[in-house]
mmCIF file of N, CA, C and O in Angstrom:
data_model
loop_
_atom_site.group_PDB
_atom_site.id
_atom_site.type_symbol
_atom_site.label_atom_id
_atom_site.label_comp_id
_atom_site.label_asym_id
_atom_site.label_seq_id
_atom_site.Cartn_x
_atom_site.Cartn_y
_atom_site.Cartn_z
ATOM 1 N N UNK A 1 120.958 111.651 116.322
ATOM 2 C CA UNK A 1 120.334 111.374 117.478
ATOM 3 C C UNK A 1 119.189 112.705 118.076
ATOM 4 O O UNK A 1 119.106 113.303 116.394
ATOM 5 N N UNK A 2 118.089 111.858 118.048
ATOM 6 C CA UNK A 2 116.940 112.730 118.401
ATOM 7 C C UNK A 2 116.951 113.431 120.535
ATOM 8 O O UNK A 2 117.570 113.107 120.681
ATOM 9 N N UNK A 3 116.806 114.260 119.674
ATOM 10 C CA UNK A 3 117.028 116.002 120.716
ATOM 11 C C UNK A 3 115.563 115.897 121.332
ATOM 12 O O UNK A 3 114.894 116.196 120.571
ATOM 13 N N UNK A 4 115.215 115.919 122.429
ATOM 14 C CA UNK A 4 113.858 116.112 122.994
ATOM 15 C C UNK A 4 114.239 117.061 124.403
ATOM 16 O O UNK A 4 115.727 116.784 125.236
ATOM 17 N N UNK A 5 112.861 117.727 124.209
ATOM 18 C CA UNK A 5 113.342 119.069 125.740
ATOM 19 C C UNK A 5 112.364 118.882 126.842
ATOM 20 O O UNK A 5 111.606 117.659 126.367
ATOM 21 N N UNK A 6 112.378 118.086 127.609
ATOM 22 C CA UNK A 6 112.089 117.287 129.098
ATOM 23 C C UNK A 6 112.383 118.284 130.341
ATOM 24 O O UNK A 6 112.779 119.154 130.528
ATOM 25 N N UNK A 7 110.950 117.992 130.858
ATOM 26 C CA UNK A 7 110.688 119.367 132.272
ATOM 27 C C UNK A 7 110.750 117.762 133.720
ATOM 28 O O UNK A 7 110.540 117.384 133.343
ATOM 29 N N UNK A 8 111.256 118.938 134.905
ATOM 30 C CA UNK A 8 111.769 118.307 136.187
ATOM 31 C C UNK A 8 109.629 117.381 136.531
ATOM 32 O O UNK A 8 109.211 118.286 135.778
ATOM 33 N N UNK A 9 110.472 116.454 136.150
ATOM 34 C CA UNK A 9 109.530 115.812 136.386
ATOM 35 C C UNK A 9 108.309 114.372 135.468
ATOM 36 O O UNK A 9 107.571 113.484 135.000
ATOM 37 N N UNK A 10 108.309 115.347 134.101
ATOM 38 C CA UNK A 10 108.512 114.412 132.801
ATOM 39 C C UNK A 10 108.858 113.342 132.224
ATOM 40 O O UNK A 10 110.864 112.635 132.637
ATOM 41 N N UNK A 11 109.309 112.274 131.230
ATOM 42 C CA UNK A 11 109.520 111.130 130.961
ATOM 43 C C UNK A 11 109.912 110.827 129.047
ATOM 44 O O UNK A 11 109.517 111.397 129.054
ATOM 45 N N UNK A 12 110.105 109.967 128.823
ATOM 46 C CA UNK A 12 110.541 109.795 127.376
ATOM 47 C C UNK A 12 111.001 108.215 127.578
ATOM 48 O O UNK A 12 111.493 107.249 128.327
ATOM 49 N N UNK A 13 110.115 108.042 126.642
ATOM 50 C CA UNK A 13 109.420 105.979 126.862
ATOM 51 C C UNK A 13 110.872 105.402 125.879
ATOM 52 O O UNK A 13 110.800 106.095 125.058
ATOM 53 N N UNK A 14 112.020 104.365 125.825
ATOM 54 C CA UNK A 14 112.518 103.883 124.988
ATOM 55 C C UNK A 14 112.069 102.742 124.920
ATOM 56 O O UNK A 14 112.603 101.900 125.615
ATOM 57 N N UNK A 15 111.309 102.025 123.764
ATOM 58 C CA UNK A 15 110.630 100.509 123.671
ATOM 59 C C UNK A 15 109.992 100.918 124.494
ATOM 60 O O UNK A 15 108.882 101.872 124.680
ATOM 61 N N UNK A 16 109.419 99.814 125.084
ATOM 62 C CA UNK A 16 107.870 99.794 125.797
ATOM 63 C C UNK A 16 108.486 99.726 127.089
ATOM 64 O O UNK A 16 107.855 99.615 128.043
ATOM 65 N N UNK A 17 109.726 99.560 127.468
ATOM 66 C CA UNK A 17 110.243 98.823 128.653
ATOM 67 C C UNK A 17 111.407 99.303 129.244
ATOM 68 O O UNK A 17 111.605 98.838 130.275
ATOM 69 N N UNK A 18 111.445 100.438 128.990
ATOM 70 C CA UNK A 18 112.810 102.228 129.518
ATOM 71 C C UNK A 18 112.257 103.035 129.505
ATOM 72 O O UNK A 18 111.151 103.576 128.308
ATOM 73 N N UNK A 19 112.140 103.353 130.516
ATOM 74 C CA UNK A 19 111.882 104.917 130.626
ATOM 75 C C UNK A 19 112.540 105.886 131.531
ATOM 76 O O UNK A 19 113.494 105.302 132.550
ATOM 77 N N UNK A 20 113.142 106.941 130.830
ATOM 78 C CA UNK A 20 113.398 107.640 131.513
ATOM 79 C C UNK A 20 112.915 108.835 131.827
ATOM 80 O O UNK A 20 111.605 109.958 131.211
ATOM 81 N N UNK A 21 113.199 108.884 133.067
ATOM 82 C CA UNK A 21 112.506 110.685 133.551
ATOM 83 C C UNK A 21 113.195 111.046 134.238
ATOM 84 O O UNK A 21 114.541 111.189 135.000
ATOM 85 N N UNK A 22 113.324 113.049 134.065
ATOM 86 C CA UNK A 22 114.019 113.646 134.204
ATOM 87 C C UNK A 22 113.225 114.397 136.590
ATOM 88 O O UNK A 22 112.351 114.625 136.566
ATOM 89 N N UNK A 23 114.632 113.779 137.089
ATOM 90 C CA UNK A 23 114.218 113.830 138.732
ATOM 91 C C UNK A 23 114.625 115.536 138.512
ATOM 92 O O UNK A 23 114.034 116.060 139.932
ATOM 93 N N UNK A 24 115.422 115.745 138.686
ATOM 94 C CA UNK A 24 115.846 117.610 138.235
ATOM 95 C C UNK A 24 117.165 117.896 138.120
ATOM 96 O O UNK A 24 117.649 116.770 136.890
ATOM 97 N N UNK A 25 116.644 119.662 137.789
ATOM 98 C CA UNK A 25 117.428 120.545 137.259
ATOM 99 C C UNK A 25 117.983 121.365 138.130
ATOM 100 O O UNK A 25 117.357 122.393 138.576
ATOM 101 N N UNK A 26 119.654 121.280 138.163
ATOM 102 C CA UNK A 26 120.146 122.162 138.876
ATOM 103 C C UNK A 26 121.694 123.067 138.324
ATOM 104 O O UNK A 26 122.213 122.096 138.255
ATOM 105 N N UNK A 27 121.069 124.289 137.635
ATOM 106 C CA UNK A 27 122.167 124.474 137.179
ATOM 107 C C UNK A 27 122.862 124.126 135.604
ATOM 108 O O UNK A 27 122.165 123.576 134.620
ATOM 109 N N UNK A 28 123.987 123.355 135.599
ATOM 110 C CA UNK A 28 124.084 122.560 134.336
ATOM 111 C C UNK A 28 123.519 121.153 134.352
ATOM 112 O O UNK A 28 124.175 120.250 133.685
ATOM 113 N N UNK A 29 123.196 120.832 135.386
ATOM 114 C CA UNK A 29 123.250 118.786 136.238
ATOM 115 C C UNK A 29 122.073 118.776 136.026
ATOM 116 O O UNK A 29 121.048 119.360 136.751
ATOM 117 N N UNK A 30 121.309 117.571 135.090
ATOM 118 C CA UNK A 30 120.599 116.830 135.265
ATOM 119 C C UNK A 30 120.878 115.564 136.419
ATOM 120 O O UNK A 30 121.699 115.034 135.624
ATOM 121 N N UNK A 31 120.127 115.322 136.692
ATOM 122 C CA UNK A 31 119.623 114.263 137.723
ATOM 123 C C UNK A 31 118.117 113.171 136.802
ATOM 124 O O UNK A 31 117.537 114.310 136.728
ATOM 125 N N UNK A 32 119.423 112.263 136.269
ATOM 126 C CA UNK A 32 117.986 111.379 134.881
ATOM 127 C C UNK A 32 118.135 109.865 136.436
ATOM 128 O O UNK A 32 118.424 109.635 136.363
ATOM 129 N N UNK A 33 116.207 109.819 136.065
ATOM 130 C CA UNK A 33 116.359 108.402 136.935
ATOM 131 C C UNK A 33 115.768 107.193 135.363
ATOM 132 O O UNK A 33 115.122 108.320 134.677
ATOM 133 N N UNK A 34 116.298 105.964 135.262
ATOM 134 C CA UNK A 34 116.270 104.738 135.225
ATOM 135 C C UNK A 34 115.156 103.711 135.614
ATOM 136 O O UNK A 34 115.894 103.346 135.935
ATOM 137 N N UNK A 35 114.335 103.883 134.254
ATOM 138 C CA UNK A 35 112.922 102.447 135.122
ATOM 139 C C UNK A 35 113.756 101.164 133.745
ATOM 140 O O UNK A 35 112.512 101.747 132.756
ATOM 141 N N UNK A 36 114.455 100.370 134.734
ATOM 142 C CA UNK A 36 114.342 99.185 132.883
ATOM 143 C C UNK A 36 114.648 97.901 133.524
ATOM 144 O O UNK A 36 114.570 97.793 134.496
ATOM 145 N N UNK A 37 114.060 96.695 132.787
ATOM 146 C CA UNK A 37 113.621 95.526 133.575
ATOM 147 C C UNK A 37 115.429 95.046 133.505
ATOM 148 O O UNK A 37 116.898 96.064 133.363
ATOM 149 N N UNK A 38 115.531 94.800 135.045
ATOM 150 C CA UNK A 38 117.219 93.633 135.655
ATOM 151 C C UNK A 38 117.441 93.655 134.487
ATOM 152 O O UNK A 38 118.928 93.539 134.082
ATOM 153 N N UNK A 39 116.900 93.008 133.473
ATOM 154 C CA UNK A 39 118.367 92.058 132.236
ATOM 155 C C UNK A 39 118.718 93.324 131.047
ATOM 156 O O UNK A 39 119.536 92.233 130.143
ATOM 157 N N UNK A 40 118.974 94.595 131.061
ATOM 158 C CA UNK A 40 118.928 95.165 130.311
ATOM 159 C C UNK A 40 120.326 96.144 131.606
ATOM 160 O O UNK A 40 120.014 97.042 132.444
ATOM 161 N N UNK A 41 121.116 96.364 130.984
ATOM 162 C CA UNK A 41 122.433 95.996 131.781
ATOM 163 C C UNK A 41 122.410 98.177 131.351
ATOM 164 O O UNK A 41 121.995 98.756 129.970
ATOM 165 N N UNK A 42 122.170 98.663 132.195
ATOM 166 C CA UNK A 42 122.285 100.301 131.933
ATOM 167 C C UNK A 42 123.804 100.779 132.567
ATOM 168 O O UNK A 42 123.730 100.992 134.022
ATOM 169 N N UNK A 43 124.449 101.426 131.879
ATOM 170 C CA UNK A 43 125.183 101.819 132.664
ATOM 171 C C UNK A 43 125.916 103.486 132.190
ATOM 172 O O UNK A 43 125.392 104.040 131.217
ATOM 173 N N UNK A 44 127.341 104.294 132.889
ATOM 174 C CA UNK A 44 127.060 105.647 132.453
ATOM 175 C C UNK A 44 128.047 105.009 131.657
ATOM 176 O O UNK A 44 128.946 104.225 131.253
ATOM 177 N N UNK A 45 127.793 105.821 130.920
ATOM 178 C CA UNK A 45 129.097 105.849 129.210
ATOM 179 C C UNK A 45 130.838 105.184 129.412
ATOM 180 O O UNK A 45 131.332 105.085 128.679
ATOM 181 N N UNK A 46 131.022 106.219 130.366
ATOM 182 C CA UNK A 46 133.192 106.267 130.851
ATOM 183 C C UNK A 46 132.363 104.985 130.913
ATOM 184 O O UNK A 46 133.911 104.230 130.797
ATOM 185 N N UNK A 47 132.009 104.073 132.186
ATOM 186 C CA UNK A 47 131.867 103.248 132.703
ATOM 187 C C UNK A 47 132.243 102.142 131.381
ATOM 188 O O UNK A 47 132.335 101.188 131.294
ATOM 189 N N UNK A 48 130.821 101.947 130.699
ATOM 190 C CA UNK A 48 130.970 101.383 129.669
ATOM 191 C C UNK A 48 131.239 101.324 128.336
ATOM 192 O O UNK A 48 132.292 100.052 128.058
ATOM 193 N N UNK A 49 132.573 101.994 128.536
ATOM 194 C CA UNK A 49 133.303 102.378 127.797
ATOM 195 C C UNK A 49 134.702 101.201 128.103
ATOM 196 O O UNK A 49 135.614 100.765 127.105
ATOM 197 N N UNK A 50 134.954 101.694 129.438
ATOM 198 C CA UNK A 50 136.142 100.915 130.031
ATOM 199 C C UNK A 50 135.849 99.478 130.454
ATOM 200 O O UNK A 50 136.931 98.538 130.256
ATOM 201 N N UNK A 51 134.557 98.963 130.035
ATOM 202 C CA UNK A 51 134.128 97.571 130.418
ATOM 203 C C UNK A 51 134.560 97.308 129.170
ATOM 204 O O UNK A 51 135.135 95.965 128.992
ATOM 205 N N UNK A 52 134.007 97.320 127.432
ATOM 206 C CA UNK A 52 134.609 97.124 126.153
ATOM 207 C C UNK A 52 136.234 97.060 126.725
ATOM 208 O O UNK A 52 136.068 95.630 125.898
ATOM 209 N N UNK A 53 136.981 98.105 126.724
ATOM 210 C CA UNK A 53 138.672 97.619 126.628
ATOM 211 C C UNK A 53 138.317 96.213 126.998
ATOM 212 O O UNK A 53 140.253 95.588 126.534
ATOM 213 N N UNK A 54 138.368 96.764 128.383
ATOM 214 C CA UNK A 54 138.568 95.431 129.549
ATOM 215 C C UNK A 54 139.028 94.468 128.535
ATOM 216 O O UNK A 54 139.220 93.247 128.663
ATOM 217 N N UNK A 55 136.991 93.766 128.346
ATOM 218 C CA UNK A 55 136.703 92.695 127.789
ATOM 219 C C UNK A 55 137.654 92.243 126.808
ATOM 220 O O UNK A 55 137.321 91.400 126.058
ATOM 221 N N UNK A 56 138.027 93.338 125.596
ATOM 222 C CA UNK A 56 138.485 93.556 124.085
ATOM 223 C C UNK A 56 140.312 92.968 124.435
ATOM 224 O O UNK A 56 140.644 92.093 124.334
ATOM 225 N N UNK A 57 140.249 93.636 125.636
ATOM 226 C CA UNK A 57 142.144 92.833 126.729
ATOM 227 C C UNK A 57 141.807 91.585 126.608
ATOM 228 O O UNK A 57 142.405 90.970 126.658
ATOM 229 N N UNK A 58 141.201 91.365 127.339
ATOM 230 C CA UNK A 58 141.260 90.623 127.925
ATOM 231 C C UNK A 58 141.005 88.914 126.653
ATOM 232 O O UNK A 58 141.619 87.958 126.637
ATOM 233 N N UNK A 59 140.225 88.880 126.210
ATOM 234 C CA UNK A 59 140.080 88.541 124.538
ATOM 235 C C UNK A 59 141.018 87.727 124.302
ATOM 236 O O UNK A 59 141.293 87.080 123.845
ATOM 237 N N UNK A 60 142.342 89.641 123.637
ATOM 238 C CA UNK A 60 143.347 88.981 123.227
ATOM 239 C C UNK A 60 144.297 88.275 123.580
ATOM 240 O O UNK A 60 144.998 88.410 122.978
ATOM 241 N N UNK A 61 144.203 88.322 124.959
ATOM 242 C CA UNK A 61 145.131 87.141 126.154
ATOM 243 C C UNK A 61 144.745 86.282 125.927
ATOM 244 O O UNK A 61 145.358 85.274 126.870
ATOM 245 N N UNK A 62 143.889 85.487 125.282
ATOM 246 C CA UNK A 62 143.573 83.904 125.765
ATOM 247 C C UNK A 62 144.636 83.128 124.913
ATOM 248 O O UNK A 62 145.142 83.124 124.280
ATOM 249 N N UNK A 63 144.561 82.314 125.963
ATOM 250 C CA UNK A 63 145.744 81.527 125.839
ATOM 251 C C UNK A 63 145.185 79.754 125.107
ATOM 252 O O UNK A 63 144.350 79.183 126.350
ATOM 253 N N UNK A 64 146.123 79.876 124.020
ATOM 254 C CA UNK A 64 144.175 78.767 123.541
ATOM 255 C C UNK A 64 145.114 77.448 123.553
ATOM 256 O O UNK A 64 144.087 76.515 123.662
ATOM 257 N N UNK A 65 145.945 76.997 123.716
ATOM 258 C CA UNK A 65 146.204 75.914 123.788
ATOM 259 C C UNK A 65 145.512 75.151 125.415
ATOM 260 O O UNK A 65 145.334 74.065 125.447
ATOM 261 N N UNK A 66 145.949 76.722 126.376
ATOM 262 C CA UNK A 66 145.127 76.416 127.820
ATOM 263 C C UNK A 66 143.187 75.748 127.850
ATOM 264 O O UNK A 66 143.070 75.066 128.349
ATOM 265 N N UNK A 67 142.881 76.173 126.719
ATOM 266 C CA UNK A 67 141.791 76.288 126.988
ATOM 267 C C UNK A 67 141.259 74.963 126.018
ATOM 268 O O UNK A 67 140.478 74.069 126.337
ATOM 269 N N UNK A 68 141.941 74.580 124.804
ATOM 270 C CA UNK A 68 142.343 73.527 124.630
ATOM 271 C C UNK A 68 142.391 71.656 125.452
ATOM 272 O O UNK A 68 141.709 70.938 125.388
ATOM 273 N N UNK A 69 142.891 72.192 126.618
ATOM 274 C CA UNK A 69 143.282 71.410 127.107
ATOM 275 C C UNK A 69 142.288 70.942 128.679
ATOM 276 O O UNK A 69 141.807 69.128 128.853
ATOM 277 N N UNK A 70 141.178 72.282 128.984
ATOM 278 C CA UNK A 70 139.828 72.136 128.902
ATOM 279 C C UNK A 70 139.166 71.001 128.692
ATOM 280 O O UNK A 70 138.222 70.708 129.032
ATOM 281 N N UNK A 71 139.030 71.492 127.213
ATOM 282 C CA UNK A 71 138.407 70.916 126.538
ATOM 283 C C UNK A 71 138.798 69.365 126.259
ATOM 284 O O UNK A 71 138.155 68.420 126.342
#
């Protein structure tokens, strides 16, 4: 993991097209702005992990016979 120090208003570039900007620092909370192409999904980690879990569950519940009938 790369750890960087940034002040309010400063940015970090990820690749050539994603910019993370520190918008506000208030106590222990940091507000981060993310500029990325629309083709790059951006999620909070807890939401991302929930999506992954739901996708895994959905993939396990596939009825192969029903899919064969569709094809």
